[in-house]
Amino acid sequence: MAYYNSYNPKLLDGVERIHFIGCGGSGMFPLIQILHARGYALTGSDVEETKITAAERAMGMTVTMGHNAANLGDAQLVVYSAAIHEDNPERIAAAERGIPMVERAVLLGYVSRLYSHSVAVSGTHGKTTTTGMIATMLELAGKDPAAVIGGKLPLIGGYGKAGGSDSIVVEACEYSETFLYLTPFIGVILNIDNDHLEYYHTMGKLKLAFQKFALLSHTVVFNLDDPNTLAVMNTIDRPVFSFGIENDARFHAVNIREYRPGFYEFDVEELGEHFAHLRLNVPGYHNIYNALAMCCCVRPLGLKPEDAERAAESFKGMGRRFEIKGECNGAIVVDDYAHHPTELAATLKTARELGYKRVIAVHQPFTYSRTKALMQDFADVLGAADQVVLLPIMGSREVDDGSVRSEDLAARIPGSVVVAGLDEAAAWVRANAGEGDLVVCMSCGDLYKAADKMVEQ
């Protein structure tokens, strides 16, 4: 069975035709764009028609609905997403025919190596936004970068682009150590928090993975204010660019002020000298850190401080990152990807800073293990909202053993309510939200569908 889940420098040698199983995913599409632009003949399959599959067909790619061995055609390499299991008929057929197969994260490692100036953004929180900021900076500087991002960047009209230069910016996820397939020119570590412990089990193993990521990078950009990140960086020997607010990092934010509720501007000093003045067009104090990480990339990428200033002013956020969906009964409805207590806390702090009469938090817990392990942390941070509405836990890759329910979390949050699903969440908001309220839907699952239903009505 020809699987390649470690680096094989000859994987793409002689390959002209590549088949993608699960081609409609947002993580697959930027890779398809890049390989299409480089002249590969591509085919794909999925189970649902989406805007992405429509865009792929518009590129001239053959996309088939449904999984069938015949879909492989004369493919010389098969790429599958993490959602495609070994019993998939196309994977079985590829194995029987001896066609090499790689998971999407492995292919990302190969693709990123095609670019001499690759930037990989890692961290428990803030990856998508920071990747978007850096891509915006390169794009507005005329560098035409390739990009692979976990959210939609309005400037480029999607989750990524093929680009036409030697630069690529990718979001580097730590789940299952997939970011260790990358060997970036610049490796960014935003923070390290207690997430994905169902995989790592201990913080020590999680930090070890980030240590390996740093060692795979030529240059490391890191958050000097984050103790876990600092502990990792104290053990490696690489060129570094540090950033921070509380500590005297190489890139240090000073003179921070709100220029309107929830929105910040500040000066950036490099080694004690003025570097730039940044005015952010995305709300939230936490975005100061993301913008500082962007500033750290200026020197190694051969850019100028004014490129960072322009990007900060132009960047207005990513899809599903405090994304305003519209109104419901005069209340503003926001969709946000937050799903870890630290992310919920940052999102709700931003919501509070905006000065609405009430903040209504609608939350869909993600995975049973995380909800159970961090139950009190979730209860504490959600308590910052005036009203909490909980949906059933979205198990995703996990099996429900019946040991934890959203009702267990609700019991720790006075006045909270539990609804049966997406339709019921939308109905609750339509019946209870009003003028002056801010409804914040927070989930990395499909809660955005409920947010859309709230606005539709």
Coordinates of C-alpha atoms in Angstrom, one line a residue:
M1 CA 0.0 0.0 0.0
A2 CA 1.7 3.2 -1.2
Y3 CA 1.2 5.8 1.5
Y4 CA 3.6 8.6 2.0
N5 CA 3.1 10.3 5.4
S6 CA 6.8 11.3 5.8
Y7 CA 8.8 13.3 3.3
N8 CA 9.7 11.6 0.1
P9 CA 11.5 14.0 -2.2
K10 CA 10.6 12.0 -5.3
L11 CA 6.8 11.9 -4.6
L12 CA 5.9 14.3 -7.4
D13 CA 8.6 13.1 -9.9
G14 CA 7.0 12.2 -13.2
V15 CA 3.5 12.9 -11.8
E16 CA 1.2 14.7 -14.2
R17 CA -2.3 13.6 -13.1
I18 CA -3.6 14.0 -9.5
H19 CA -7.0 12.9 -8.0
F20 CA -8.4 14.6 -4.9
I21 CA -10.9 12.7 -2.7
G22 CA -13.0 15.3 -0.9
C23 CA -12.1 18.0 -3.3
G24 CA -14.9 20.3 -2.1
G25 CA -13.2 21.2 1.2
S26 CA -11.8 24.6 2.0
G27 CA -8.5 23.1 2.9
M28 CA -8.2 21.3 -0.4
F29 CA -9.1 24.1 -2.7
P30 CA -6.0 26.3 -2.3
L31 CA -3.8 23.3 -3.0
I32 CA -5.9 22.5 -6.1
Q33 CA -5.5 26.1 -7.3
I34 CA -1.7 26.0 -6.9
L35 CA -1.2 22.7 -8.6
H36 CA -3.6 23.7 -11.4
A37 CA -1.6 26.9 -12.0
R38 CA 1.5 24.7 -12.2
G39 CA 0.1 22.6 -15.0
Y40 CA -1.0 19.4 -13.3
A41 CA -4.1 17.6 -14.7
L42 CA -6.5 17.4 -11.8
T43 CA -9.7 15.4 -11.0
G44 CA -11.8 15.2 -7.8
S45 CA -14.8 13.7 -6.1
D46 CA -17.0 14.7 -3.2
V47 CA -20.5 14.1 -1.9
E48 CA -22.0 17.6 -2.0
E49 CA -22.1 20.4 -4.6
T50 CA -20.6 23.6 -3.1
K51 CA -19.3 26.9 -4.3
I52 CA -15.8 25.3 -4.2
T53 CA -16.7 22.4 -6.5
A54 CA -18.4 24.9 -8.9
A55 CA -15.1 27.0 -8.9
E56 CA -13.1 23.9 -9.6
R57 CA -15.3 23.0 -12.5
A58 CA -14.9 26.6 -13.8
M59 CA -11.1 26.0 -13.8
G60 CA -11.6 23.0 -16.1
M61 CA -11.3 20.3 -13.4
T62 CA -13.5 17.2 -13.7
V63 CA -15.4 16.9 -10.4
T64 CA -17.7 13.8 -9.7
M65 CA -20.4 13.6 -7.1
G66 CA -20.1 10.4 -5.1
H67 CA -17.1 8.1 -4.3
N68 CA -16.5 5.4 -6.8
A69 CA -13.3 3.5 -7.8
A70 CA -13.9 4.6 -11.4
N71 CA -13.3 8.2 -10.4
L72 CA -9.6 7.6 -10.2
G73 CA -9.2 7.3 -13.9
D74 CA -5.5 7.3 -14.8
A75 CA -4.4 9.3 -11.7
Q76 CA -0.7 8.9 -10.7
L77 CA -1.2 10.3 -7.2
V78 CA -4.3 10.4 -4.9
V79 CA -4.8 13.0 -2.2
Y80 CA -7.4 12.6 0.4
S81 CA -8.7 14.9 3.2
A82 CA -8.7 13.9 6.9
A83 CA -12.4 13.2 6.7
I84 CA -11.9 10.4 4.1
H85 CA -11.3 7.0 5.9
E86 CA -9.5 3.9 4.8
D87 CA -12.8 2.2 3.8
N88 CA -13.5 4.8 1.1
P89 CA -13.9 2.9 -2.2
E90 CA -11.5 5.3 -4.0
R91 CA -8.8 4.8 -1.3
I92 CA -9.3 1.0 -1.5
A93 CA -9.0 1.1 -5.3
A94 CA -5.9 3.3 -5.2
A95 CA -4.3 0.8 -2.7
E96 CA -5.2 -2.1 -5.0
R97 CA -3.7 -0.4 -8.0
G98 CA -0.6 0.7 -6.2
I99 CA -1.2 4.4 -6.7
P100 CA 0.7 6.6 -4.2
M101 CA -1.7 8.2 -1.7
V102 CA -1.1 11.2 0.7
E103 CA -3.2 13.0 3.2
R104 CA -4.0 16.7 2.4
A105 CA -1.6 18.0 5.2
V106 CA 1.2 15.9 3.7
L107 CA 0.7 17.5 0.3
L108 CA 0.7 20.9 1.9
G109 CA 4.2 20.2 3.0
Y110 CA 5.3 19.4 -0.5
V111 CA 3.6 22.4 -2.0
S112 CA 5.1 24.8 0.5
R113 CA 8.5 23.5 -0.4
L114 CA 8.0 24.9 -4.0
Y115 CA 8.4 28.4 -2.6
S116 CA 11.7 29.8 -1.2
H117 CA 9.9 32.3 1.1
S118 CA 7.3 30.3 2.9
V119 CA 5.6 31.6 6.1
A120 CA 3.8 29.0 8.3
V121 CA 1.6 30.4 11.1
S122 CA 1.1 28.1 14.1
G123 CA -0.4 28.6 17.5
T124 CA -3.5 27.5 19.5
H125 CA -5.3 30.8 18.8
G126 CA -5.2 33.4 16.1
K127 CA -3.7 31.4 13.2
T128 CA -6.3 32.2 10.6
T129 CA -6.4 35.9 11.3
T130 CA -2.6 36.3 11.4
T131 CA -2.2 34.2 8.2
G132 CA -4.8 36.6 6.6
M133 CA -2.9 39.7 7.9
I134 CA 0.5 38.4 6.5
A135 CA -1.1 37.5 3.2
T136 CA -2.7 40.9 3.0
M137 CA 0.6 42.6 3.7
L138 CA 2.3 40.7 0.9
E139 CA -0.6 41.1 -1.5
L140 CA -0.8 44.9 -1.0
A141 CA 3.0 45.1 -1.4
G142 CA 2.7 43.7 -4.9
K143 CA 4.3 40.4 -4.0
D144 CA 1.5 38.2 -5.4
P145 CA 1.9 35.4 -2.7
A146 CA 0.3 32.0 -2.8
A147 CA -1.9 31.4 0.3
V148 CA -3.5 28.5 2.1
I149 CA -5.8 29.8 4.9
G150 CA -8.4 28.3 7.2
G151 CA -10.9 31.0 6.5
K152 CA -12.1 33.3 3.7
L153 CA -9.9 36.4 3.1
P154 CA -12.1 38.9 1.2
L155 CA -9.1 40.6 -0.4
I156 CA -8.3 37.4 -2.4
G157 CA -11.9 36.2 -2.6
G158 CA -11.4 32.8 -0.8
Y159 CA -9.4 30.4 1.3
G160 CA -6.2 30.8 -0.8
K161 CA -4.7 31.6 -4.2
A162 CA -2.0 30.2 -6.5
G163 CA 0.1 33.3 -6.5
G164 CA 2.9 34.1 -9.0
S165 CA 6.0 34.7 -6.8
D166 CA 8.4 32.8 -4.5
S167 CA 6.2 33.6 -1.5
I168 CA 3.5 31.5 0.2
V169 CA 1.6 32.0 3.5
V170 CA 0.0 28.9 5.1
E171 CA -1.9 28.2 8.2
A172 CA -0.1 25.5 10.2
C173 CA -2.4 23.4 12.4
E174 CA -0.9 21.5 15.4
Y175 CA -3.7 18.9 15.5
S176 CA -2.2 15.4 15.0
E177 CA 1.2 17.2 14.5
T178 CA 0.3 18.0 10.9
F179 CA 2.3 21.2 11.0
L180 CA 5.4 19.0 11.2
Y181 CA 5.1 18.2 7.5
L182 CA 6.2 21.9 6.9
T183 CA 9.7 23.2 6.6
P184 CA 9.0 27.0 6.5
F185 CA 11.4 29.8 5.8
I186 CA 9.5 31.6 8.6
G187 CA 7.7 29.7 11.3
V188 CA 5.4 31.7 13.5
I189 CA 4.3 30.6 17.0
L190 CA 1.5 32.8 18.3
N191 CA 0.8 30.9 21.6
I192 CA 0.6 27.4 23.0
D193 CA -2.5 26.6 25.1
N194 CA -4.1 23.4 26.5
D195 CA -5.9 22.3 23.3
H196 CA -6.0 19.0 21.4
L197 CA -5.1 17.1 24.6
E198 CA -7.2 14.2 23.5
Y199 CA -4.3 13.7 21.0
Y200 CA -1.3 14.9 22.9
H201 CA -2.5 13.9 26.4
T202 CA 0.0 16.2 28.2
M203 CA 1.1 19.8 27.8
G204 CA 4.7 18.5 27.7
K205 CA 4.0 16.5 24.5
L206 CA 2.2 19.5 23.0
K207 CA 5.1 21.8 23.7
L208 CA 7.5 19.1 22.2
A209 CA 5.5 19.3 19.0
F210 CA 6.0 23.1 18.8
Q211 CA 9.6 22.6 19.6
K212 CA 9.9 20.3 16.6
F213 CA 8.1 22.9 14.4
A214 CA 10.5 25.6 15.5
L215 CA 13.5 23.4 14.6
L216 CA 12.0 22.7 11.2
S217 CA 11.8 26.5 10.5
H218 CA 14.7 28.6 9.2
T219 CA 13.6 31.6 11.2
V220 CA 11.1 31.7 14.1
V221 CA 8.7 34.5 15.0
F222 CA 7.3 34.0 18.5
N223 CA 5.2 35.6 21.3
L224 CA 7.5 36.6 24.2
D225 CA 4.5 37.2 26.4
D226 CA 3.3 33.6 26.3
P227 CA 5.0 31.5 28.9
N228 CA 4.5 28.2 27.1
T229 CA 6.0 29.6 23.9
L230 CA 8.9 31.1 25.8
A231 CA 9.6 27.7 27.4
V232 CA 9.8 26.1 23.9
M233 CA 12.0 28.9 22.4
N234 CA 14.5 28.7 25.3
T235 CA 15.4 25.2 24.1
I236 CA 16.1 25.9 20.4
D237 CA 18.9 27.6 18.4
R238 CA 17.4 29.5 15.4
P239 CA 17.3 33.1 14.2
V240 CA 14.3 34.7 16.0
F241 CA 12.0 37.7 15.9
S242 CA 10.1 38.1 19.1
F243 CA 7.0 40.2 19.7
G244 CA 5.1 41.3 22.8
I245 CA 3.2 43.9 24.8
E246 CA 4.0 43.1 28.4
N247 CA 7.7 42.2 27.8
D248 CA 10.4 44.1 26.0
A249 CA 10.4 42.0 22.8
R250 CA 12.2 43.0 19.6
F251 CA 8.8 44.2 18.2
H252 CA 7.0 45.9 21.1
A253 CA 3.6 47.5 21.1
V254 CA 3.5 50.8 23.0
N255 CA 1.1 53.8 23.3
I256 CA -1.9 51.5 22.9
R257 CA -5.3 53.2 22.8
E258 CA -8.8 52.6 21.6
Y259 CA -9.6 55.0 18.8
R260 CA -13.2 53.7 18.9
P261 CA -14.8 51.1 21.2
G262 CA -13.1 47.8 20.7
F263 CA -10.7 49.0 18.0
Y264 CA -7.0 49.8 18.8
E265 CA -4.1 51.8 17.4
F266 CA -0.6 51.7 18.7
D267 CA 3.1 52.3 17.9
V268 CA 5.4 49.5 17.2
E269 CA 9.0 49.8 18.3
E270 CA 11.8 47.6 17.0
L271 CA 14.7 47.3 19.4
G272 CA 13.5 50.5 21.1
E273 CA 13.3 52.5 17.9
H274 CA 10.1 53.6 16.1
F275 CA 9.1 51.0 13.5
A276 CA 5.5 51.8 12.6
H277 CA 2.1 53.1 13.7
L278 CA -0.7 50.5 13.3
R279 CA -4.4 51.3 13.3
L280 CA -6.4 48.0 13.3
N281 CA -9.7 47.7 11.5
V282 CA -10.6 44.5 13.3
P283 CA -11.9 44.7 16.9
G284 CA -10.3 43.1 19.9
Y285 CA -7.2 43.6 22.1
H286 CA -5.9 40.1 21.1
N287 CA -5.5 41.3 17.5
I288 CA -2.6 43.5 18.6
Y289 CA -0.6 40.3 19.1
N290 CA -1.6 39.0 15.7
A291 CA -0.5 42.3 14.1
L292 CA 2.8 42.3 15.9
A293 CA 3.5 38.8 14.5
M294 CA 2.9 40.3 11.0
C295 CA 5.4 43.1 11.8
C296 CA 8.0 40.5 12.6
C297 CA 7.8 39.1 9.1
V298 CA 8.6 42.4 7.5
R299 CA 12.4 42.2 7.7
P300 CA 12.9 38.5 6.6
L301 CA 10.5 39.0 3.7
G302 CA 12.3 42.1 2.4
L303 CA 9.3 44.4 3.0
K304 CA 9.0 47.9 4.6
P305 CA 7.3 49.1 7.8
E306 CA 4.7 51.0 5.7
D307 CA 3.7 47.7 4.2
A308 CA 2.6 46.6 7.7
E309 CA 0.8 49.9 8.3
R310 CA -1.1 49.5 5.1
A311 CA -2.1 45.9 5.8
A312 CA -3.3 46.8 9.3
E313 CA -5.5 49.5 8.0
S314 CA -6.8 47.5 5.1
F315 CA -7.4 44.1 6.8
K316 CA -11.0 43.9 7.9
G317 CA -11.1 40.4 9.2
M318 CA -11.6 36.8 8.0
G319 CA -14.8 34.8 7.4
R320 CA -16.1 33.4 10.7
R321 CA -13.8 35.6 12.8
F322 CA -16.1 38.1 14.5
E323 CA -18.0 38.2 11.2
I324 CA -21.1 40.4 11.2
K325 CA -23.9 38.5 9.6
G326 CA -26.6 41.0 9.8
E327 CA -29.5 41.9 12.1
C328 CA -32.3 40.1 13.9
N329 CA -35.1 42.2 15.5
G330 CA -32.6 45.1 15.6
A331 CA -29.9 43.0 17.3
I332 CA -26.5 42.5 15.6
V333 CA -25.6 38.9 14.9
V334 CA -22.0 37.9 14.8
D335 CA -20.4 34.5 13.8
D336 CA -17.1 33.5 15.3
Y337 CA -14.9 30.4 15.2
A338 CA -14.1 30.5 18.9
H339 CA -14.3 27.0 20.5
H340 CA -11.6 26.9 23.2
P341 CA -12.1 28.8 26.5
T342 CA -9.2 31.2 25.8
E343 CA -10.8 32.0 22.4
L344 CA -14.3 32.4 23.9
A345 CA -12.9 34.8 26.5
A346 CA -11.2 36.9 23.8
T347 CA -14.3 37.0 21.7
L348 CA -16.6 37.9 24.6
K349 CA -14.2 40.6 25.8
T350 CA -14.3 42.1 22.4
A351 CA -18.1 41.9 22.4
R352 CA -18.2 43.7 25.8
E353 CA -15.9 46.5 24.6
L354 CA -18.3 47.4 21.8
G355 CA -20.8 48.8 24.2
Y356 CA -24.0 46.9 23.4
K357 CA -26.9 46.7 25.9
R358 CA -26.7 42.9 26.2
V359 CA -24.3 40.3 24.9
I360 CA -26.0 37.0 24.1
A361 CA -23.6 34.1 23.7
V362 CA -24.8 31.2 21.6
H363 CA -22.3 28.4 21.8
Q364 CA -22.0 24.9 20.3
P365 CA -19.5 22.9 22.3
F366 CA -17.0 21.0 20.2
T367 CA -15.9 17.4 21.1
Y368 CA -16.9 15.5 24.3
S369 CA -13.3 15.2 25.6
R370 CA -12.6 19.0 25.5
T371 CA -16.0 19.9 27.0
K372 CA -15.5 17.4 29.8
A373 CA -11.8 18.3 30.5
L374 CA -12.4 22.1 30.4
M375 CA -15.9 22.2 31.8
Q376 CA -15.3 24.8 34.5
D377 CA -13.1 26.9 32.2
F378 CA -16.0 27.0 29.7
A379 CA -18.5 27.9 32.4
D380 CA -16.2 30.7 33.8
V381 CA -15.7 32.5 30.4
L382 CA -19.2 32.1 29.2
G383 CA -20.4 33.7 32.4
A384 CA -19.1 37.0 31.0
A385 CA -22.2 37.1 28.7
D386 CA -25.5 38.4 29.8
Q387 CA -27.3 35.4 28.4
V388 CA -25.9 32.0 27.3
V389 CA -27.6 29.6 24.9
L390 CA -26.1 26.2 24.5
L391 CA -26.5 23.6 21.7
P392 CA -25.8 19.9 22.0
I393 CA -22.1 19.0 21.9
M394 CA -20.8 18.4 18.4
G395 CA -18.8 15.2 18.7
S396 CA -17.0 15.5 15.3
R397 CA -14.4 12.7 15.3
E398 CA -15.3 11.4 18.7
V399 CA -17.8 8.8 19.8
D400 CA -20.5 9.8 22.4
D401 CA -20.0 7.7 25.5
G402 CA -22.8 9.5 27.3
S403 CA -20.6 10.9 30.0
V404 CA -21.0 14.6 29.2
R405 CA -23.9 16.8 28.0
S406 CA -24.4 20.5 27.3
E407 CA -26.8 20.3 30.3
D408 CA -23.8 19.6 32.5
L409 CA -22.2 22.9 31.4
A410 CA -25.5 24.8 31.6
A411 CA -25.8 23.7 35.3
R412 CA -22.7 25.8 36.0
I413 CA -23.9 28.9 34.2
P414 CA -26.8 30.7 36.0
G415 CA -29.7 31.6 33.7
S416 CA -28.4 29.6 30.7
V417 CA -30.6 27.6 28.4
V418 CA -30.0 24.5 26.3
V419 CA -31.8 24.2 22.9
A420 CA -32.2 21.0 20.8
G421 CA -30.3 22.1 17.7
L422 CA -29.6 24.8 15.0
D423 CA -33.2 25.6 14.2
E424 CA -34.1 25.9 17.9
A425 CA -31.1 28.2 18.5
A426 CA -32.2 30.5 15.7
A427 CA -35.8 30.4 17.0
W428 CA -34.7 31.3 20.5
V429 CA -32.8 34.3 19.2
R430 CA -35.6 35.5 17.0
A431 CA -38.0 35.2 20.1
N432 CA -35.7 36.9 22.6
A433 CA -33.1 39.2 21.0
G434 CA -33.9 42.8 20.4
E435 CA -32.7 46.3 19.7
G436 CA -29.3 47.1 21.3
D437 CA -28.3 43.4 21.7
L438 CA -25.2 41.7 20.3
V439 CA -25.7 38.0 19.5
V440 CA -22.4 36.2 19.3
C441 CA -22.5 32.7 17.8
M442 CA -19.4 30.8 18.7
S443 CA -18.4 27.4 17.3
C444 CA -15.9 25.7 15.0
G445 CA -18.8 23.4 13.9
D446 CA -21.9 24.3 11.9
L447 CA -23.4 26.9 14.2
Y448 CA -23.0 29.5 11.4
K449 CA -26.0 27.9 9.8
A450 CA -28.1 29.0 12.8
A451 CA -26.6 32.5 12.5
D452 CA -27.7 32.6 8.9
K453 CA -31.2 31.6 9.9
M454 CA -31.4 34.3 12.5
V455 CA -30.6 37.0 9.9
E456 CA -32.8 35.5 7.2
Q457 CA -35.9 36.0 9.4

